[in-house]
Amino acid sequence: MARPRQVLSLLESIGLDLGAALLCVLVFWLPLVDRPGWSRSAHVWAIVLLIVGMLLRSRWSVVAFCLVAGVTLAGAVLGMTHDPFVAAAWTLFPVAVSRGSTRLLPAISVTMGLLIALVAVGGPAGAEEAVRYVMVSLLVLAGTWTLGSAMRRQRREAEHALRAEREHAVTAERLRVAREVHDIVSHSLGTISVISGVARQVGGDDAGRLREKLAQVETTSREALNELRAALAAVRDPGEGAARGPQPGIDDLPGLVERVEHAGIAVTLTVSGCDRVPPGAGLAVYRIAQEGLTNVTRYAPGTSCRVAVAGGDTEVRVEIVDSGPANGLPPRDAATGPGFGLVGVRERVRLMGGALTAGRRAEGGFALRAVVPLSRQEVNGD
């Protein structure tokens, strides 16, 4: 499919070059065909070479420019044409686009000016007409070179901008995957660690309870592996990630709370007004609750915790509040307790245009509160 398009583009370019060549011949060459001094056949051969050179513009622009400029110079000195290098400028433009630089313009202008001046002075025209011819030719060629160089610079700037945008997108995707993996692994390993600690204390005296704790460890690890597979598969192939299962959302909060309760945390969950929360915001709410409960499990074992999710027309509010450690451990601080997980969640919320606050409460315990804005287009299903 790409090859027919290339052929069609080449034919269109050749047609455009042929039209420009015929226009130059009609305006600048044919009026002087019957001028005495040179045979009609020499004039025709010069025109043929000019047309051939302009037709080479699409494939070999440098060769085309040299040939057309040479024919124009010869035609001017022999009195065959009055072309002020318009045909040469037509073939010069792609050269300027591919290799042009305005820094070379002064040197090129001086060189071309000298050559054209020598040809014009040695030709049949008078002094006044020769000066006019040189000035017009220089303006035509310099303008063409400047325009092509400017287009080349714009293309390079556009390529650099596109490359920077792609690099930014790659970096953003890596950070997103890192946050997802951290949220999954941190929560799951924290929960497994607490459950394993409880199981170790049970020992062999209560085999039934020990098997229950081991089953909880197995369930938590299996769910974590499934989430990791979905997250990593979505990076390799979005379709594959979607086939493995959707990303967690607000509907998955009861299962999250249940796993945390297995670790010995009493959790009260309330969800209201979240019937039309879009998937992106739902995932953010889930990760916020996951990080908050992970830190409760890690830093306040045995505590009671309240998770409240309230949806509205424009935002969802999330609150995770605990009453502090129940085993005499010192209270944690927002700057040192949650670690990188809270940093990742804060960045996730910030990118969505929301806000997150976390810190110790005056009455004891720790509170994590977040506001996640809703996209109007997603809410309306547009």
Short mmCIF file of C-alpha atoms in Angstrom, two decimals:
data_model
loop_
_atom_site.label_atom_id
_atom_site.label_comp_id
_atom_site.label_asym_id
_atom_site.label_seq_id
_atom_site.Cartn_x
_atom_site.Cartn_y
_atom_site.Cartn_z
CA MET A 1 0.00 0.00 0.00
CA ALA A 2 2.86 2.36 0.76
CA ARG A 3 4.50 1.83 -2.66
CA PRO A 4 1.49 2.97 -4.76
CA ARG A 5 1.29 6.08 -2.59
CA GLN A 6 4.97 6.81 -3.21
CA VAL A 7 4.50 6.37 -6.96
CA LEU A 8 1.45 8.64 -6.92
CA SER A 9 3.33 11.28 -4.95
CA LEU A 10 6.25 11.09 -7.40
CA LEU A 11 3.92 11.48 -10.38
CA GLU A 12 2.25 14.48 -8.78
CA SER A 13 5.64 16.08 -8.13
CA ILE A 14 6.79 15.43 -11.71
CA GLY A 15 3.56 16.95 -13.03
CA LEU A 16 4.11 20.05 -10.92
CA ASP A 17 7.72 20.35 -12.12
CA LEU A 18 6.62 19.94 -15.73
CA GLY A 19 4.05 22.69 -15.34
CA ALA A 20 6.62 25.05 -13.83
CA ALA A 21 9.09 24.22 -16.63
CA LEU A 22 6.56 24.91 -19.37
CA LEU A 23 5.59 28.20 -17.71
CA CYS A 24 9.23 29.33 -17.57
CA VAL A 25 9.75 28.34 -21.19
CA LEU A 26 6.64 30.23 -22.36
CA VAL A 27 7.48 33.39 -20.41
CA PHE A 28 11.27 33.64 -20.63
CA TRP A 29 12.49 31.49 -23.56
CA LEU A 30 10.00 31.29 -26.42
CA PRO A 31 9.80 35.07 -27.00
CA LEU A 32 13.51 35.03 -28.01
CA VAL A 33 13.44 31.94 -30.26
CA ASP A 34 13.49 33.98 -33.48
CA ARG A 35 16.12 36.44 -32.24
CA PRO A 36 19.07 36.60 -34.68
CA GLY A 37 22.44 35.28 -33.65
CA TRP A 38 21.68 31.65 -32.85
CA SER A 39 19.93 28.91 -34.74
CA ARG A 40 16.48 27.73 -33.76
CA SER A 41 17.85 24.21 -33.11
CA ALA A 42 20.35 25.50 -30.48
CA HIS A 43 17.53 27.36 -28.79
CA VAL A 44 15.36 24.25 -28.77
CA TRP A 45 18.16 22.13 -27.31
CA ALA A 46 18.64 24.67 -24.51
CA ILE A 47 14.92 24.53 -23.75
CA VAL A 48 14.98 20.72 -23.73
CA LEU A 49 17.89 20.69 -21.29
CA LEU A 50 16.07 23.17 -19.08
CA ILE A 51 12.92 21.03 -18.99
CA VAL A 52 14.92 17.86 -18.28
CA GLY A 53 16.75 19.57 -15.46
CA MET A 54 13.52 20.77 -13.86
CA LEU A 55 12.02 17.28 -14.14
CA LEU A 56 15.00 15.91 -12.17
CA ARG A 57 14.11 18.18 -9.24
CA SER A 58 12.03 15.57 -7.37
CA ARG A 59 14.73 12.89 -7.29
CA TRP A 60 18.10 14.63 -7.72
CA SER A 61 17.65 18.21 -6.60
CA VAL A 62 21.35 19.17 -6.56
CA VAL A 63 21.93 17.81 -10.07
CA ALA A 64 18.75 19.52 -11.23
CA PHE A 65 19.84 22.89 -9.83
CA CYS A 66 23.31 22.68 -11.38
CA LEU A 67 21.89 21.75 -14.79
CA VAL A 68 19.13 24.38 -14.79
CA ALA A 69 21.42 27.12 -13.43
CA GLY A 70 24.04 26.27 -16.05
CA VAL A 71 21.51 26.35 -18.90
CA THR A 72 20.11 29.64 -17.61
CA LEU A 73 23.58 31.18 -17.39
CA ALA A 74 24.41 30.04 -20.91
CA GLY A 75 21.07 31.23 -22.22
CA ALA A 76 21.53 34.65 -20.61
CA VAL A 77 25.04 35.21 -21.99
CA LEU A 78 24.00 34.04 -25.47
CA GLY A 79 20.85 36.11 -25.51
CA MET A 80 18.45 33.14 -25.55
CA THR A 81 16.46 34.03 -22.41
CA HIS A 82 15.52 36.79 -20.03
CA ASP A 83 14.94 34.35 -17.14
CA PRO A 84 16.15 35.98 -13.87
CA PHE A 85 16.94 32.49 -12.56
CA VAL A 86 13.31 31.71 -11.75
CA ALA A 87 13.71 28.16 -13.09
CA ALA A 88 16.95 27.76 -11.12
CA ALA A 89 15.20 29.03 -7.98
CA TRP A 90 12.50 26.38 -8.49
CA THR A 91 15.15 23.65 -8.38
CA LEU A 92 17.07 25.40 -5.59
CA PHE A 93 14.17 25.25 -3.14
CA PRO A 94 14.39 21.49 -2.32
CA VAL A 95 18.16 21.86 -1.94
CA ALA A 96 17.61 24.64 0.61
CA VAL A 97 14.98 22.56 2.43
CA SER A 98 17.34 19.59 2.76
CA ARG A 99 20.66 21.39 3.26
CA GLY A 100 19.92 25.07 3.65
CA SER A 101 21.22 27.39 6.35
CA THR A 102 20.86 31.16 6.56
CA ARG A 103 24.48 31.35 7.73
CA LEU A 104 25.59 30.43 4.20
CA LEU A 105 23.37 33.06 2.58
CA PRO A 106 25.95 35.92 2.40
CA ALA A 107 28.65 33.76 0.77
CA ILE A 108 26.18 32.21 -1.66
CA SER A 109 24.73 35.61 -2.54
CA VAL A 110 28.17 37.10 -3.26
CA THR A 111 29.24 34.13 -5.38
CA MET A 112 26.03 33.99 -7.38
CA GLY A 113 26.04 37.79 -7.76
CA LEU A 114 29.52 37.79 -9.24
CA LEU A 115 28.70 35.00 -11.67
CA ILE A 116 25.46 36.59 -12.79
CA ALA A 117 27.13 40.02 -13.10
CA LEU A 118 29.87 38.61 -15.31
CA VAL A 119 27.34 36.86 -17.50
CA ALA A 120 25.11 39.91 -17.72
CA VAL A 121 27.97 42.31 -18.53
CA GLY A 122 29.32 39.94 -21.17
CA GLY A 123 25.88 39.50 -22.67
CA PRO A 124 24.04 41.62 -25.20
CA ALA A 125 22.13 43.73 -22.64
CA GLY A 126 23.03 47.30 -21.73
CA ALA A 127 24.50 48.38 -18.40
CA GLU A 128 21.21 49.48 -16.88
CA GLU A 129 19.44 46.31 -17.90
CA ALA A 130 22.40 44.23 -16.67
CA VAL A 131 22.21 45.80 -13.20
CA ARG A 132 18.46 45.21 -13.08
CA TYR A 133 18.93 41.61 -14.17
CA VAL A 134 21.58 40.97 -11.49
CA MET A 135 19.46 42.50 -8.73
CA VAL A 136 16.31 40.60 -9.65
CA SER A 137 18.21 37.31 -10.00
CA LEU A 138 19.87 37.77 -6.62
CA LEU A 139 16.55 38.54 -4.95
CA VAL A 140 14.93 35.48 -6.53
CA LEU A 141 17.72 33.09 -5.51
CA ALA A 142 18.31 34.61 -2.05
CA GLY A 143 14.59 34.63 -1.31
CA THR A 144 14.27 31.01 -2.37
CA TRP A 145 17.26 29.97 -0.25
CA THR A 146 15.94 31.87 2.78
CA LEU A 147 12.46 30.38 2.44
CA GLY A 148 13.81 26.83 2.09
CA SER A 149 16.18 27.29 5.05
CA ALA A 150 13.32 28.60 7.19
CA MET A 151 11.19 25.59 6.28
CA ARG A 152 14.09 23.26 7.11
CA ARG A 153 14.49 24.94 10.50
CA GLN A 154 10.77 24.63 11.20
CA ARG A 155 10.83 20.94 10.32
CA ARG A 156 13.80 20.32 12.60
CA GLU A 157 12.11 22.19 15.44
CA ALA A 158 8.93 20.16 14.88
CA GLU A 159 10.96 16.93 14.93
CA HIS A 160 12.70 17.95 18.14
CA ALA A 161 9.37 18.86 19.73
CA LEU A 162 7.87 15.53 18.67
CA ARG A 163 10.90 13.66 20.00
CA ALA A 164 10.69 15.52 23.32
CA GLU A 165 6.97 14.78 23.54
CA ARG A 166 7.58 11.09 22.92
CA GLU A 167 10.33 10.99 25.54
CA HIS A 168 8.04 12.74 28.00
CA ALA A 169 5.29 10.23 27.26
CA VAL A 170 7.71 7.32 27.80
CA THR A 171 8.88 8.80 31.11
CA ALA A 172 5.31 9.41 32.24
CA GLU A 173 4.38 5.83 31.35
CA ARG A 174 7.35 4.48 33.28
CA LEU A 175 6.38 6.52 36.32
CA ARG A 176 2.80 5.32 36.02
CA VAL A 177 3.88 1.69 35.88
CA ALA A 178 6.25 2.24 38.79
CA ARG A 179 3.42 3.68 40.87
CA GLU A 180 1.12 0.81 39.95
CA VAL A 181 3.73 -1.83 40.80
CA HIS A 182 4.64 -0.09 44.05
CA ASP A 183 1.00 0.18 45.13
CA ILE A 184 0.35 -3.48 44.36
CA VAL A 185 3.54 -4.91 45.84
CA SER A 186 3.67 -2.65 48.90
CA HIS A 187 0.11 -3.38 49.94
CA SER A 188 0.31 -7.11 49.27
CA LEU A 189 3.68 -7.65 50.96
CA GLY A 190 2.62 -5.52 53.94
CA THR A 191 -0.53 -7.56 54.38
CA ILE A 192 1.33 -10.86 53.92
CA SER A 193 3.95 -9.77 56.44
CA VAL A 194 1.36 -9.01 59.12
CA ILE A 195 -0.59 -12.21 58.48
CA SER A 196 2.63 -14.24 58.54
CA GLY A 197 3.57 -12.66 61.85
CA VAL A 198 0.22 -13.65 63.32
CA ALA A 199 0.59 -17.16 61.93
CA ARG A 200 4.06 -17.48 63.45
CA GLN A 201 2.67 -16.57 66.86
CA VAL A 202 -0.08 -19.14 66.49
CA GLY A 203 2.50 -21.85 65.94
CA GLY A 204 1.48 -25.48 65.93
CA ASP A 205 -0.91 -25.28 68.86
CA ASP A 206 -3.83 -24.26 66.66
CA ALA A 207 -3.46 -26.03 63.33
CA GLY A 208 -6.84 -24.85 62.04
CA ARG A 209 -6.07 -21.18 62.64
CA LEU A 210 -2.61 -21.63 61.16
CA ARG A 211 -4.09 -23.10 57.97
CA GLU A 212 -6.52 -20.17 57.83
CA LYS A 213 -3.68 -17.65 57.99
CA LEU A 214 -1.69 -19.52 55.36
CA ALA A 215 -4.77 -19.57 53.10
CA GLN A 216 -5.07 -15.82 53.53
CA VAL A 217 -1.41 -15.42 52.56
CA GLU A 218 -2.02 -17.57 49.49
CA THR A 219 -5.10 -15.57 48.47
CA THR A 220 -3.37 -12.22 48.93
CA SER A 221 -0.30 -13.27 46.97
CA ARG A 222 -2.41 -14.72 44.13
CA GLU A 223 -4.43 -11.52 43.84
CA ALA A 224 -1.23 -9.46 43.85
CA LEU A 225 0.22 -11.60 41.05
CA ASN A 226 -2.95 -11.17 38.99
CA GLU A 227 -2.83 -7.40 39.43
CA LEU A 228 0.85 -7.33 38.50
CA ARG A 229 0.20 -9.39 35.36
CA ALA A 230 -2.61 -7.04 34.34
CA ALA A 231 -0.50 -3.92 34.95
CA LEU A 232 2.56 -5.23 33.09
CA ALA A 233 0.49 -6.74 30.27
CA ALA A 234 -1.16 -3.36 29.74
CA VAL A 235 2.32 -1.91 29.14
CA ARG A 236 3.31 -4.57 26.61
CA ASP A 237 -0.06 -4.71 24.87
CA PRO A 238 -3.11 -2.66 25.93
CA GLY A 239 -5.44 -5.18 24.37
CA GLU A 240 -3.83 -8.04 26.27
CA GLY A 241 -4.08 -6.10 29.53
CA ALA A 242 -7.78 -5.50 28.92
CA ALA A 243 -8.30 -9.18 28.14
CA ARG A 244 -6.77 -10.25 31.45
CA GLY A 245 -9.19 -8.11 33.44
CA PRO A 246 -10.15 -4.52 34.24
CA GLN A 247 -8.19 -2.32 36.62
CA PRO A 248 -9.52 -2.24 40.18
CA GLY A 249 -11.97 0.48 41.15
CA ILE A 250 -14.41 1.54 43.83
CA ASP A 251 -16.36 -1.72 43.54
CA ASP A 252 -13.22 -3.58 44.62
CA LEU A 253 -12.86 -1.69 47.91
CA PRO A 254 -14.78 -4.33 49.96
CA GLY A 255 -12.26 -6.99 48.90
CA LEU A 256 -9.40 -4.68 49.81
CA VAL A 257 -10.92 -4.03 53.23
CA GLU A 258 -11.44 -7.75 53.76
CA ARG A 259 -7.77 -8.49 53.14
CA VAL A 260 -6.74 -5.78 55.59
CA GLU A 261 -9.10 -7.15 58.22
CA HIS A 262 -7.32 -10.50 57.93
CA ALA A 263 -4.23 -8.65 59.14
CA GLY A 264 -5.98 -7.70 62.36
CA ILE A 265 -7.23 -4.21 61.45
CA ALA A 266 -10.86 -3.36 62.17
CA VAL A 267 -12.05 -1.39 59.15
CA THR A 268 -15.34 0.42 58.63
CA LEU A 269 -16.08 1.18 54.96
CA THR A 270 -18.70 3.63 53.74
CA VAL A 271 -19.24 4.42 50.05
CA SER A 272 -21.85 6.87 48.77
CA GLY A 273 -22.63 8.67 45.54
CA CYS A 274 -20.13 6.72 43.43
CA ASP A 275 -22.45 5.14 40.88
CA ARG A 276 -21.09 7.14 37.92
CA VAL A 277 -17.41 7.48 38.78
CA PRO A 278 -15.32 6.90 35.61
CA PRO A 279 -12.68 4.13 35.59
CA GLY A 280 -9.69 6.48 35.81
CA ALA A 281 -10.96 8.20 38.94
CA GLY A 282 -12.11 4.85 40.35
CA LEU A 283 -8.59 3.44 40.00
CA ALA A 284 -7.15 6.51 41.72
CA VAL A 285 -9.62 6.14 44.61
CA TYR A 286 -8.71 2.47 44.94
CA ARG A 287 -4.96 3.20 45.00
CA ILE A 288 -5.45 5.97 47.58
CA ALA A 289 -7.40 3.63 49.85
CA GLN A 290 -4.87 0.87 49.23
CA GLU A 291 -1.94 3.06 50.23
CA GLY A 292 -3.76 4.40 53.27
CA LEU A 293 -4.70 0.93 54.50
CA THR A 294 -1.20 -0.38 53.77
CA ASN A 295 0.28 2.28 56.03
CA VAL A 296 -2.31 1.59 58.70
CA THR A 297 -1.35 -2.09 58.61
CA ARG A 298 2.36 -1.29 58.70
CA TYR A 299 2.48 1.50 61.27
CA ALA A 300 -0.64 1.01 63.41
CA PRO A 301 -1.15 -2.73 63.89
CA GLY A 302 -4.26 -3.69 65.80
CA THR A 303 -5.92 -0.30 65.35
CA SER A 304 -9.39 0.53 64.13
CA CYS A 305 -9.75 2.38 60.84
CA ARG A 306 -12.47 4.21 58.95
CA VAL A 307 -12.57 4.48 55.17
CA ALA A 308 -15.09 6.91 53.70
CA VAL A 309 -15.60 7.47 49.96
CA ALA A 310 -18.12 10.13 48.94
CA GLY A 311 -18.83 10.92 45.31
CA GLY A 312 -20.30 14.10 43.88
CA ASP A 313 -20.98 15.74 40.54
CA THR A 314 -17.43 17.04 40.08
CA GLU A 315 -15.23 15.13 42.54
CA VAL A 316 -14.77 12.16 44.82
CA ARG A 317 -13.56 12.61 48.39
CA VAL A 318 -11.58 9.84 50.06
CA GLU A 319 -10.74 9.70 53.76
CA ILE A 320 -8.77 7.05 55.65
CA VAL A 321 -8.57 7.71 59.38
CA ASP A 322 -7.14 5.44 62.09
CA SER A 323 -6.99 5.76 65.85
CA GLY A 324 -3.28 5.04 66.19
CA PRO A 325 -1.26 1.94 67.14
CA ALA A 326 -2.95 -0.39 69.59
CA ASN A 327 0.21 -2.07 70.90
CA GLY A 328 2.05 0.87 72.43
CA LEU A 329 4.09 1.77 69.35
CA PRO A 330 4.90 5.49 68.94
CA PRO A 331 2.73 7.41 66.45
CA ARG A 332 4.13 7.92 62.99
CA ASP A 333 4.62 11.20 61.15
CA ALA A 334 3.44 12.07 57.65
CA ALA A 335 6.98 12.86 56.54
CA THR A 336 8.57 9.64 57.69
CA GLY A 337 5.84 7.01 57.99
CA PRO A 338 4.26 6.33 54.63
CA GLY A 339 7.46 6.66 52.60
CA PHE A 340 7.46 6.59 48.80
CA GLY A 341 3.97 5.17 48.54
CA LEU A 342 2.38 8.36 49.76
CA VAL A 343 4.61 10.35 47.38
CA GLY A 344 3.37 8.27 44.44
CA VAL A 345 -0.27 8.64 45.46
CA ARG A 346 0.16 12.38 45.91
CA GLU A 347 1.67 12.62 42.42
CA ARG A 348 -1.17 10.54 40.96
CA VAL A 349 -3.77 12.86 42.52
CA ARG A 350 -1.85 15.98 41.47
CA LEU A 351 -1.73 14.86 37.84
CA MET A 352 -5.50 14.49 37.91
CA GLY A 353 -5.87 18.02 39.27
CA GLY A 354 -6.80 16.98 42.80
CA ALA A 355 -5.29 17.43 46.23
CA LEU A 356 -4.09 15.14 49.02
CA THR A 357 -3.28 15.83 52.66
CA ALA A 358 -1.86 13.48 55.26
CA GLY A 359 -0.78 13.92 58.87
CA ARG A 360 -1.26 13.08 62.51
CA ARG A 361 -4.52 13.99 64.20
CA ALA A 362 -4.63 16.02 67.39
CA GLU A 363 -6.83 13.40 69.04
CA GLY A 364 -4.45 10.61 68.01
CA GLY A 365 -4.00 8.48 64.99
CA PHE A 366 -3.39 9.39 61.39
CA ALA A 367 -5.59 10.80 58.62
CA LEU A 368 -5.24 10.64 54.86
CA ARG A 369 -7.65 12.77 52.85
CA ALA A 370 -7.81 13.22 49.08
CA VAL A 371 -10.02 14.98 46.57
CA VAL A 372 -10.13 13.39 43.10
CA PRO A 373 -11.78 15.55 40.41
CA LEU A 374 -14.02 13.94 37.82
CA SER A 375 -13.70 14.59 34.11
CA ARG A 376 -17.03 15.87 32.80
CA GLN A 377 -16.55 14.03 29.50
CA GLU A 378 -15.93 10.72 31.25
CA VAL A 379 -18.87 11.19 33.59
CA ASN A 380 -21.22 11.90 30.68
CA GLY A 381 -19.76 8.99 28.74
CA ASP A 382 -18.55 11.20 25.83
#
